[in-house]
């Protein structure tokens, strides 16, 4: 590995071990909170650097044979312990990280050998540059996708397939890091580059295959849930219309379907001593099919009711309020809904957590908004949960076709 003093070895280890930790946490999530994760990683980082430098000082030859293996075996045990993924998914991600590690390690060595006459500093700088490029690419292009891939691996990819993917990575790494091959020739460089390419392409193909399978399955399940939700809402609307209570019903807006559902929910909220503030300006033709509008309003209101009830469990005498604003402005439909909630109610990937929303209808809202090329956001403003959306209103012909 180009040799050098203990100081040079320490610089290599700072880059290599630090790079391994960085890459692993770009594609994985810790089971612990951020502060505990950072503290654990810093402790491991310092211990591994100190241990490897001491070993290198005692016997460079022994370290060259076993140092890398032992170091990254220790990191592998640590990664399995700290990762929130299952063991076999974590093992696959470790194999992927070690593959990327070999890319910037061997890349730095080859740059030093072929272009800088085996200069050790060229090796270190080369590793840092390659590591930065890999980390930047993962963070910008692949981070969220790879993290989400864990769920699809758990559900779609069997353990045998994961094992085969890991073996392909380890065979590729073993060929590249073979200590018996000392010749640094253009042909050897071409072999390394081709090995990197073929091993990487295999992972990308399998990754995209199972990602596609998982997304399609999730999409089908969400569609089934939305269809069930639509049928339930239609039935509730029919029952409300058949009850003959329209004459005594509170007038919220000119849209009969929206008026029925909001009146029913307002009555329910007031029974729970929740203050309701409505600002709904909507005609008989809201611009989108009534069933889609009701899907959004009903699910948003259910989440708001749940949030208020949870806040009251936290503080019994706390005043709970639900505010709803619905407006049609030219070719846009705007909905704003806020409600009292727990101060610590949080979001995951921009959506309310199931435990803070009751797991009710969030995906139905999202899919309905996306159906009309709309935009939405959720946030907790210090104990007030806010949901906002803007949807594009299609032409009358499109609405008729959708209905």
Coordinates of C-alpha atoms in Angstrom, one line a residue:
X1 CA 0.0 0.0 0.0
X2 CA 2.9 2.4 -0.8
X3 CA 4.3 2.1 2.8
X4 CA 5.3 5.2 4.7
X5 CA 5.7 6.3 8.3
X6 CA 3.3 5.9 11.1
X7 CA 2.1 9.5 10.5
X8 CA 1.3 8.6 6.8
X9 CA -0.5 5.5 7.9
X10 CA -2.5 7.5 10.4
X11 CA -3.5 10.0 7.6
X12 CA -4.7 7.0 5.4
X13 CA -6.7 5.6 8.3
X14 CA -8.3 9.0 9.1
X15 CA -9.5 9.2 5.5
X16 CA -10.4 5.5 5.0
X17 CA -12.2 4.8 8.3
X18 CA -13.9 8.2 8.2
X19 CA -15.0 7.6 4.7
X20 CA -16.4 4.2 5.6
X21 CA -18.4 5.7 8.5
X22 CA -19.6 8.5 6.2
X23 CA -20.7 6.3 3.4
X24 CA -22.5 3.8 5.7
X25 CA -24.6 6.5 7.3
X26 CA -25.4 8.1 4.0
X27 CA -27.3 4.9 3.0
X28 CA -28.3 3.7 6.5
X29 CA -30.1 5.1 9.5
X30 CA -29.2 4.6 13.1
X31 CA -31.6 3.1 15.6
X32 CA -30.6 5.7 18.2
X33 CA -31.1 9.5 18.4
X34 CA -28.6 11.8 16.6
X35 CA -26.5 12.7 19.7
X36 CA -26.0 9.2 20.8
X37 CA -25.1 8.1 17.2
X38 CA -22.6 10.8 16.8
X39 CA -20.9 10.0 20.1
X40 CA -20.7 6.3 19.4
X41 CA -19.2 7.0 15.9
X42 CA -16.6 9.4 17.3
X43 CA -15.6 6.8 20.0
X44 CA -15.3 4.1 17.4
X45 CA -13.4 6.4 15.0
X46 CA -10.8 7.3 17.7
X47 CA -10.4 3.7 18.9
X48 CA -9.9 2.3 15.4
X49 CA -7.4 4.9 14.4
X50 CA -5.4 4.5 17.6
X51 CA -5.4 0.7 17.3
X52 CA -4.5 0.5 13.6
X53 CA -1.6 3.1 14.1
X54 CA -0.3 1.1 17.0
X55 CA -0.4 -2.2 15.1
X56 CA 1.3 -0.5 12.1
X57 CA 4.1 0.8 14.3
X58 CA 4.7 -2.7 15.8
X59 CA 4.7 -4.7 12.6
X60 CA 4.0 -3.2 9.2
X61 CA 4.1 -6.6 7.5
X62 CA 1.5 -8.1 9.8
X63 CA -0.7 -5.1 9.4
X64 CA -0.5 -5.3 5.6
X65 CA -1.7 -8.9 5.8
X66 CA -4.5 -8.6 8.3
X67 CA -5.0 -4.9 9.3
X68 CA -7.7 -4.0 6.8
X69 CA -9.7 -7.2 7.4
X70 CA -9.7 -6.8 11.2
X71 CA -10.4 -3.1 11.1
X72 CA -13.5 -3.4 8.9
X73 CA -14.7 -6.5 10.7
X74 CA -14.8 -4.4 13.8
X75 CA -16.7 -1.7 12.0
X76 CA -19.1 -4.4 10.6
X77 CA -20.0 -5.5 14.1
X78 CA -20.5 -1.9 15.1
X79 CA -22.7 -1.2 12.0
X80 CA -25.0 -4.3 12.7
X81 CA -25.4 -3.0 16.3
X82 CA -26.3 0.6 15.4
X83 CA -28.3 0.2 12.2
X84 CA -32.1 0.2 12.3
X85 CA -32.2 -2.2 9.4
X86 CA -32.4 -6.0 9.8
X87 CA -29.1 -7.9 10.1
X88 CA -29.1 -9.2 6.5
X89 CA -30.0 -5.8 5.0
X90 CA -27.3 -4.2 7.1
X91 CA -24.8 -6.9 5.8
X92 CA -25.7 -6.1 2.2
X93 CA -25.2 -2.3 2.8
X94 CA -21.9 -3.1 4.5
X95 CA -20.8 -5.0 1.4
X96 CA -21.8 -2.1 -0.7
X97 CA -19.9 0.3 1.5
X98 CA -16.8 -1.9 1.4
X99 CA -17.0 -2.0 -2.4
X100 CA -17.1 1.8 -2.5
X101 CA -14.3 1.9 0.0
X102 CA -12.2 -0.3 -2.3
X103 CA -13.0 2.2 -5.2
X104 CA -11.5 5.2 -3.5
X105 CA -8.6 3.3 -1.8
X106 CA -7.4 1.6 -5.0
X107 CA -8.2 4.7 -7.0
X108 CA -5.9 6.7 -4.7
X109 CA -3.1 4.1 -5.0
X110 CA -3.4 3.8 -8.8
X111 CA -3.4 7.6 -9.2
X112 CA -0.2 7.8 -7.1
X113 CA 1.5 5.0 -8.9
X114 CA 0.8 6.0 -12.5
X115 CA 0.9 9.8 -12.3
X116 CA 3.0 10.8 -9.2
X117 CA 5.7 8.1 -9.0
X118 CA 4.2 6.4 -5.9
X119 CA 4.0 9.7 -3.9
X120 CA 2.2 8.9 -0.6
X121 CA 0.6 12.3 -0.4
X122 CA -0.8 11.9 -3.9
X123 CA -2.4 8.6 -2.7
X124 CA -4.0 10.4 0.3
X125 CA -5.3 13.4 -1.7
X126 CA -6.6 11.0 -4.4
X127 CA -8.6 9.1 -1.8
X128 CA -10.0 12.3 -0.4
X129 CA -11.1 13.5 -3.8
X130 CA -12.7 10.2 -4.8
X131 CA -14.4 9.9 -1.5
X132 CA -15.8 13.4 -1.8
X133 CA -17.2 12.6 -5.3
X134 CA -18.8 9.4 -4.2
X135 CA -20.3 10.9 -1.1
X136 CA -21.6 13.9 -3.0
X137 CA -23.2 11.6 -5.7
X138 CA -24.9 9.4 -3.1
X139 CA -26.2 12.4 -1.1
X140 CA -27.6 14.2 -4.1
X141 CA -28.9 11.3 -6.2
X142 CA -29.2 8.1 -4.2
X143 CA -29.5 8.7 -0.5
X144 CA -33.3 8.7 0.0
X145 CA -33.8 6.0 -2.7
X146 CA -31.2 3.6 -1.1
X147 CA -32.7 4.2 2.4
X148 CA -36.2 3.5 1.1
X149 CA -34.9 0.4 -0.7
X150 CA -34.5 -1.3 2.7
X151 CA -38.3 -1.6 3.1
X152 CA -38.5 -3.2 -0.4
X153 CA -35.6 -5.6 0.4
X154 CA -37.4 -6.7 3.6
X155 CA -40.7 -7.4 1.7
X156 CA -39.6 -8.5 -1.7
X157 CA -36.0 -9.7 -1.8
X158 CA -35.3 -13.1 -0.2
X159 CA -32.2 -13.8 1.9
X160 CA -30.7 -16.0 -0.8
X161 CA -30.8 -13.2 -3.3
X162 CA -29.2 -10.8 -0.8
X163 CA -26.5 -13.4 -0.2
X164 CA -25.8 -13.7 -3.9
X165 CA -25.5 -9.9 -4.2
X166 CA -23.2 -9.8 -1.2
X167 CA -21.0 -12.5 -2.6
X168 CA -20.7 -10.7 -6.0
X169 CA -19.5 -7.6 -4.1
X170 CA -17.0 -9.5 -1.9
X171 CA -15.6 -11.5 -4.9
X172 CA -15.1 -8.2 -6.7
X173 CA -13.4 -6.7 -3.7
X174 CA -11.2 -9.8 -3.2
X175 CA -9.9 -9.6 -6.7
X176 CA -9.2 -5.9 -6.5
X177 CA -7.4 -6.1 -3.1
X178 CA -5.5 -9.3 -3.8
X179 CA -2.2 -8.8 -2.0
X180 CA -0.3 -11.3 -4.1
X181 CA -0.7 -9.2 -7.3
X182 CA 2.1 -6.6 -7.1
X183 CA 2.5 -5.7 -10.8
X184 CA 1.1 -2.2 -11.6
X185 CA 0.6 -2.3 -15.3
X186 CA -1.9 -0.7 -17.7
X187 CA -3.4 -4.2 -18.2
X188 CA -3.9 -4.6 -14.4
X189 CA -5.5 -1.2 -14.2
X190 CA -7.9 -2.1 -17.0
X191 CA -8.8 -5.3 -15.1
X192 CA -9.5 -3.3 -12.0
X193 CA -11.6 -0.8 -13.8
X194 CA -13.6 -3.5 -15.6
X195 CA -14.2 -5.4 -12.3
X196 CA -15.5 -2.2 -10.7
X197 CA -17.7 -1.6 -13.6
X198 CA -19.3 -5.1 -13.9
X199 CA -19.7 -5.5 -10.2
X200 CA -21.3 -2.1 -9.9
X201 CA -23.6 -2.6 -12.9
X202 CA -24.9 -5.9 -11.5
X203 CA -25.8 -4.1 -8.2
X204 CA -27.6 -1.3 -10.1
X205 CA -29.6 -3.7 -12.2
X206 CA -30.8 -5.8 -9.2
X207 CA -31.4 -2.7 -7.2
X208 CA -33.6 -1.2 -9.9
X209 CA -35.4 -4.4 -10.4
X210 CA -36.5 -4.9 -6.8
X211 CA -37.1 -1.2 -6.3
X212 CA -39.5 -1.3 -9.3
X213 CA -41.2 -4.4 -7.9
X214 CA -41.6 -2.9 -4.5
X215 CA -42.9 0.5 -5.8
X216 CA -45.5 -1.3 -8.0
X217 CA -46.7 -3.4 -5.1
X218 CA -47.0 -0.4 -2.8
X219 CA -48.8 1.5 -5.5
X220 CA -51.4 -1.3 -5.9
X221 CA -52.0 -1.5 -2.2
X222 CA -52.5 2.2 -1.9
X223 CA -54.9 2.2 -4.8
X224 CA -56.9 -0.6 -3.1
X225 CA -57.0 1.4 0.1
X226 CA -58.1 4.5 -1.7
X227 CA -60.9 2.7 -3.5
X228 CA -62.1 1.3 -0.2
X229 CA -62.0 4.8 1.3
X230 CA -63.9 6.2 -1.7
X231 CA -66.7 3.6 -1.3
X232 CA -66.9 4.2 2.4
X233 CA -67.2 7.9 1.9
X234 CA -69.8 7.5 -0.9
X235 CA -71.9 5.3 1.4
X236 CA -71.7 7.8 4.3
X237 CA -72.8 10.6 1.9
X238 CA -75.7 8.5 0.8
X239 CA -76.8 7.8 4.4
X240 CA -76.6 11.5 5.2
X241 CA -78.6 12.4 2.2
X242 CA -81.2 9.7 3.0
X243 CA -81.6 10.9 6.6
X244 CA -83.7 13.9 5.5
X245 CA -81.8 16.3 7.8
X246 CA -80.8 18.8 5.1
X247 CA -83.5 21.3 6.1
X248 CA -82.2 21.6 9.7
X249 CA -78.5 21.3 8.7
X250 CA -76.1 24.1 9.3
X251 CA -75.2 26.1 6.2
X252 CA -71.4 25.9 5.7
X253 CA -71.2 26.4 1.9
X254 CA -73.2 26.0 -1.3
X255 CA -71.8 22.6 -2.1
X256 CA -74.2 20.0 -0.7
X257 CA -71.8 17.1 -0.4
X258 CA -69.1 19.2 1.4
X259 CA -71.8 20.9 3.5
X260 CA -73.1 17.4 4.8
X261 CA -69.7 16.1 5.7
X262 CA -68.4 19.2 7.4
X263 CA -71.7 19.7 9.3
X264 CA -71.4 16.1 10.6
X265 CA -67.8 16.5 11.6
X266 CA -68.4 19.9 13.2
X267 CA -71.1 18.4 15.3
X268 CA -68.8 15.6 16.4
X269 CA -66.0 18.0 17.3
X270 CA -68.3 20.3 19.3
X271 CA -69.5 17.2 21.3
X272 CA -65.8 16.7 22.2
X273 CA -65.7 20.4 23.3
X274 CA -63.3 21.2 20.4
X275 CA -63.7 24.7 19.0
X276 CA -64.4 24.8 15.3
X277 CA -63.7 27.7 12.9
X278 CA -64.8 27.3 9.3
X279 CA -64.1 29.6 6.4
X280 CA -65.5 27.7 3.4
X281 CA -66.3 29.5 0.1
X282 CA -67.3 26.8 -2.3
X283 CA -70.0 26.7 -4.9
X284 CA -71.9 23.7 -6.2
X285 CA -69.1 23.0 -8.7
X286 CA -65.8 22.9 -6.8
X287 CA -63.9 22.1 -10.0
X288 CA -62.9 18.6 -9.0
X289 CA -65.1 15.5 -8.4
X290 CA -66.9 15.7 -5.1
X291 CA -65.6 12.3 -4.0
X292 CA -62.0 13.5 -4.4
X293 CA -62.7 16.6 -2.4
X294 CA -64.5 14.7 0.3
X295 CA -61.6 12.3 0.5
X296 CA -59.2 15.1 1.3
X297 CA -61.6 16.9 3.7
X298 CA -62.7 13.8 5.6
X299 CA -59.2 12.5 6.1
X300 CA -57.8 15.9 7.0
X301 CA -60.6 16.3 9.6
X302 CA -60.1 12.8 11.0
X303 CA -56.4 13.6 11.5
X304 CA -57.3 16.9 13.1
X305 CA -59.8 15.3 15.5
X306 CA -57.2 12.7 16.5
X307 CA -54.5 15.4 17.0
X308 CA -56.8 17.4 19.3
X309 CA -57.7 14.3 21.4
X310 CA -54.0 13.4 21.8
X311 CA -53.2 16.9 22.8
X312 CA -55.9 16.8 25.4
X313 CA -54.5 13.5 26.8
X314 CA -51.2 15.3 27.2
X315 CA -52.8 18.4 28.9
X316 CA -56.4 17.8 30.1
X317 CA -57.4 21.5 30.2
X318 CA -55.8 22.6 27.0
X319 CA -58.1 24.4 24.6
X320 CA -58.4 22.5 21.3
X321 CA -59.2 24.3 18.1
X322 CA -59.8 23.1 14.5
X323 CA -59.6 25.7 11.7
X324 CA -60.6 24.9 8.1
X325 CA -60.4 27.2 5.1
X326 CA -61.4 26.1 1.6
X327 CA -61.3 28.5 -1.3
X328 CA -61.5 28.2 -5.1
X329 CA -59.4 30.8 -6.9
X330 CA -59.7 30.7 -10.6
X331 CA -58.1 27.4 -11.6
X332 CA -56.8 26.6 -8.1
X333 CA -58.4 25.0 -5.1
X334 CA -56.8 26.0 -1.8
X335 CA -57.3 24.1 1.5
X336 CA -55.8 25.1 4.9
X337 CA -56.5 23.0 8.0
X338 CA -54.9 23.5 11.4
X339 CA -55.5 21.9 14.7
X340 CA -54.2 21.7 18.2
X341 CA -51.6 18.8 18.6
X342 CA -48.9 17.5 20.9
X343 CA -45.9 19.8 20.8
X344 CA -43.6 16.9 20.1
X345 CA -45.7 15.6 17.1
X346 CA -43.2 15.1 14.3
X347 CA -42.9 14.3 10.6
X348 CA -41.2 11.5 8.8
X349 CA -40.2 12.2 5.2
X350 CA -42.5 15.3 5.1
X351 CA -45.6 13.4 6.4
X352 CA -47.1 13.1 9.8
X353 CA -46.1 10.0 11.7
X354 CA -48.9 7.3 12.1
X355 CA -48.7 7.6 15.9
X356 CA -49.3 11.4 15.7
X357 CA -52.1 11.2 13.0
X358 CA -53.8 8.0 14.0
X359 CA -52.5 6.4 10.7
X360 CA -55.7 7.7 9.1
X361 CA -55.8 8.6 5.4
X362 CA -52.6 10.6 4.9
X363 CA -51.7 8.6 1.8
X364 CA -55.2 9.0 0.5
X365 CA -54.8 12.8 0.8
X366 CA -51.3 12.7 -0.9
X367 CA -52.5 10.5 -3.8
X368 CA -55.5 12.6 -4.4
X369 CA -53.4 15.8 -4.4
X370 CA -50.9 14.2 -6.8
X371 CA -53.7 13.1 -9.1
X372 CA -54.5 16.8 -9.7
X373 CA -50.8 17.9 -9.9
X374 CA -51.1 19.7 -6.7
X375 CA -48.7 20.6 -3.9
X376 CA -49.0 20.0 -0.2
X377 CA -47.1 20.4 3.1
X378 CA -47.5 19.4 6.7
X379 CA -45.8 21.0 9.7
X380 CA -46.0 21.3 13.5
X381 CA -45.9 25.0 14.5
X382 CA -45.2 24.6 18.3
X383 CA -48.3 22.6 19.1
X384 CA -50.4 23.6 16.1
X385 CA -50.5 21.1 13.3
X386 CA -50.9 22.7 9.9
X387 CA -51.9 21.1 6.6
X388 CA -51.9 23.1 3.4
X389 CA -52.5 22.2 -0.2
X390 CA -53.0 23.8 -3.6
X391 CA -54.5 21.8 -6.4
X392 CA -54.9 22.5 -10.1
X393 CA -58.6 22.4 -11.2
X394 CA -58.9 20.5 -14.5
X395 CA -61.1 21.4 -17.4
X396 CA -64.8 20.4 -17.3
X397 CA -64.1 17.6 -19.8
X398 CA -61.4 16.1 -17.6
X399 CA -63.6 16.3 -14.5
X400 CA -66.4 14.5 -16.3
X401 CA -64.0 11.8 -17.4
X402 CA -62.6 11.4 -13.9
X403 CA -66.1 11.2 -12.4

